[in-house]
Amino acid sequence: MIFDLIVVGGGPAGISCANEAKRLGLNVVLIEKNQLGGSVRYARKIENFPPFPSISGKALFKHFQKFVEKSNIFVIFEDVEEISIFGNLLQTRNKSGNNIKGKSVFIATGQVDIIPEEYSSFGDLIRKSEDILSENLANKKVVVYGGGDVAFDLALSMLDAKAKTMIVCRSEIKAKPLLLQEATERKIKILKKSTIKEIKKIKGKKVVVINESFKVKEIVCDEIFFATGKKPLFPILNLPIQIENFDHSTLQNLSKMGVFLGGDLIRGKNRNIAVAIGDGVKAAFDAKNFLKGRKNGLL
């Protein structure tokens, strides 16, 4: 089967695109490699999404899943490894070998945590933000390394889970004032301008060696989570256009081929659910117009 639109990524952007495309009469498939709802499920609470004054990430995650079910969107659970041109079509190469062809594609694969190169040798001693859902942290001592929104959100989530939490910031605190205020009020210990020099395991515990204001100290803990930034998560794009950034010119050139990008994938640090949903809806309209132009011989 050849689809009018292939949507890669089942987060807020991908779900909204697939839903709107279906409403526009397009034959659409949504491909997701894990669970529908995207990274929403990792958020402790969301307070900047207008329909809900305040809602937990897990609750909103379930809303998105129910929405997909009620909308009867065709979903395939696959890991897309590559997107390429196949004649006058676009094709996804999936890990299972079940390749899918379509006339246009919307890529909304989000972002992934970055572990700085100098810490890569510590391997399994380090946890990422996505690991919080699989860890039982009650009564454990946990260190969070980072100073942004993700780090503070993680630390507060761990406190909710009855963990003893500490935040180690490499530089200045970059988290939103409300997150900092809550962390301070809940008496989370915050070490500023402190760099992790080493992580080791001794007698079942993790020992974090840090340099705090030119003084070396050791922190014994059960787990250490890194929240040291994110980067776009891309399948391989075997296309004539090289993507070096997400400026207007690049996105416009891709759209002429029927390739559309949106959601957290292109938003850098400006990750926002409402923006992602808007990106998805816009991509559905853009795909509809692209297909109309191709049918009329304009493309």
PDB file of N, CA and C in Angstrom, residues 7-8 23 26 30 44 46 62 65 80 93 110 140 148 160 180 191-192 197 237-238 258 267 275:
ATOM      1  N   VAL A   7       3.606   9.419   8.924  1.00  0.00           N
ATOM      2  CA  VAL A   7       3.997  10.206  10.097  1.00  0.00           C
ATOM      3  C   VAL A   7       4.943   9.361  10.940  1.00  0.00           C
ATOM      4  N   VAL A   8       6.148   9.863  11.151  1.00  0.00           N
ATOM      5  CA  VAL A   8       7.153   9.134  11.933  1.00  0.00           C
ATOM      6  C   VAL A   8       7.304   9.813  13.289  1.00  0.00           C
ATOM      7  N   ARG A  23      -8.611  13.679   8.952  1.00  0.00           N
ATOM      8  CA  ARG A  23      -9.788  14.537   8.812  1.00  0.00           C
ATOM      9  C   ARG A  23      -9.815  15.223   7.451  1.00  0.00           C
ATOM     10  N   LEU A  26      -6.802  12.274   3.921  1.00  0.00           N
ATOM     11  CA  LEU A  26      -5.577  11.615   3.474  1.00  0.00           C
ATOM     12  C   LEU A  26      -5.493  10.202   4.038  1.00  0.00           C
ATOM     13  N   LEU A  30       0.678   6.214  11.042  1.00  0.00           N
ATOM     14  CA  LEU A  30       1.521   6.753  12.110  1.00  0.00           C
ATOM     15  C   LEU A  30       2.466   5.651  12.575  1.00  0.00           C
ATOM     16  N   ARG A  44       6.959  15.615  35.108  1.00  0.00           N
ATOM     17  CA  ARG A  44       6.321  15.509  36.426  1.00  0.00           C
ATOM     18  C   ARG A  44       4.947  16.143  36.408  1.00  0.00           C
ATOM     19  N   ILE A  46       2.604  19.371  34.047  1.00  0.00           N
ATOM     20  CA  ILE A  46       2.572  20.317  32.927  1.00  0.00           C
ATOM     21  C   ILE A  46       1.574  21.408  33.273  1.00  0.00           C
ATOM     22  N   LYS A  62      -1.734   9.425  28.932  1.00  0.00           N
ATOM     23  CA  LYS A  62      -2.892   8.545  28.757  1.00  0.00           C
ATOM     24  C   LYS A  62      -3.972   9.206  27.903  1.00  0.00           C
ATOM     25  N   GLN A  65      -3.003   8.742  24.322  1.00  0.00           N
ATOM     26  CA  GLN A  65      -3.234   7.364  23.890  1.00  0.00           C
ATOM     27  C   GLN A  65      -4.715   7.097  23.614  1.00  0.00           C
ATOM     28  N   VAL A  80      11.931   3.152  12.737  1.00  0.00           N
ATOM     29  CA  VAL A  80      12.348   3.657  11.423  1.00  0.00           C
ATOM     30  C   VAL A  80      13.835   4.000  11.465  1.00  0.00           C
ATOM     31  N   ARG A  93      12.787   2.821   5.780  1.00  0.00           N
ATOM     32  CA  ARG A  93      13.414   1.505   5.983  1.00  0.00           C
ATOM     33  C   ARG A  93      13.339   1.212   7.474  1.00  0.00           C
ATOM     34  N   GLY A 110      11.366  13.844  17.868  1.00  0.00           N
ATOM     35  CA  GLY A 110      11.735  14.389  19.166  1.00  0.00           C
ATOM     36  C   GLY A 110      13.221  14.531  19.412  1.00  0.00           C
ATOM     37  N   LYS A 140      15.954   5.983  48.423  1.00  0.00           N
ATOM     38  CA  LYS A 140      17.298   5.962  47.851  1.00  0.00           C
ATOM     39  C   LYS A 140      17.863   7.378  47.771  1.00  0.00           C
ATOM     40  N   GLY A 148      19.214  22.676  34.321  1.00  0.00           N
ATOM     41  CA  GLY A 148      18.088  23.185  33.542  1.00  0.00           C
ATOM     42  C   GLY A 148      16.752  22.650  34.021  1.00  0.00           C
ATOM     43  N   ASP A 160       9.078  13.346  44.981  1.00  0.00           N
ATOM     44  CA  ASP A 160       7.708  12.819  45.062  1.00  0.00           C
ATOM     45  C   ASP A 160       7.711  11.310  45.300  1.00  0.00           C
ATOM     46  N   LEU A 180      12.883  26.354  40.322  1.00  0.00           N
ATOM     47  CA  LEU A 180      13.895  26.656  41.339  1.00  0.00           C
ATOM     48  C   LEU A 180      13.238  26.964  42.678  1.00  0.00           C
ATOM     49  N   LEU A 191      24.119  22.040  44.609  1.00  0.00           N
ATOM     50  CA  LEU A 191      25.525  22.426  44.548  1.00  0.00           C
ATOM     51  C   LEU A 191      25.759  23.159  43.234  1.00  0.00           C
ATOM     52  N   LYS A 192      26.158  24.419  43.310  1.00  0.00           N
ATOM     53  CA  LYS A 192      26.358  25.231  42.110  1.00  0.00           C
ATOM     54  C   LYS A 192      27.820  25.190  41.668  1.00  0.00           C
ATOM     55  N   LYS A 197      33.984  14.731  38.364  1.00  0.00           N
ATOM     56  CA  LYS A 197      35.286  14.318  37.840  1.00  0.00           C
ATOM     57  C   LYS A 197      35.360  12.805  37.619  1.00  0.00           C
ATOM     58  N   LEU A 237      18.527  10.219   7.010  1.00  0.00           N
ATOM     59  CA  LEU A 237      17.794  10.828   5.897  1.00  0.00           C
ATOM     60  C   LEU A 237      18.652  10.743   4.640  1.00  0.00           C
ATOM     61  N   ASN A 238      18.289   9.846   3.761  1.00  0.00           N
ATOM     62  CA  ASN A 238      19.004   9.677   2.498  1.00  0.00           C
ATOM     63  C   ASN A 238      18.298  10.521   1.439  1.00  0.00           C
ATOM     64  N   GLY A 258       8.084  17.069  -0.211  1.00  0.00           N
ATOM     65  CA  GLY A 258       7.055  16.359   0.549  1.00  0.00           C
ATOM     66  C   GLY A 258       7.538  15.867   1.891  1.00  0.00           C
ATOM     67  N   ARG A 267      12.820  22.220  17.666  1.00  0.00           N
ATOM     68  CA  ARG A 267      12.583  23.356  18.564  1.00  0.00           C
ATOM     69  C   ARG A 267      13.710  23.635  19.549  1.00  0.00           C
ATOM     70  N   VAL A 275       3.009  23.962  21.084  1.00  0.00           N
ATOM     71  CA  VAL A 275       3.739  24.255  19.845  1.00  0.00           C
ATOM     72  C   VAL A 275       3.858  22.991  18.996  1.00  0.00           C
TER      73      VAL A 275
END
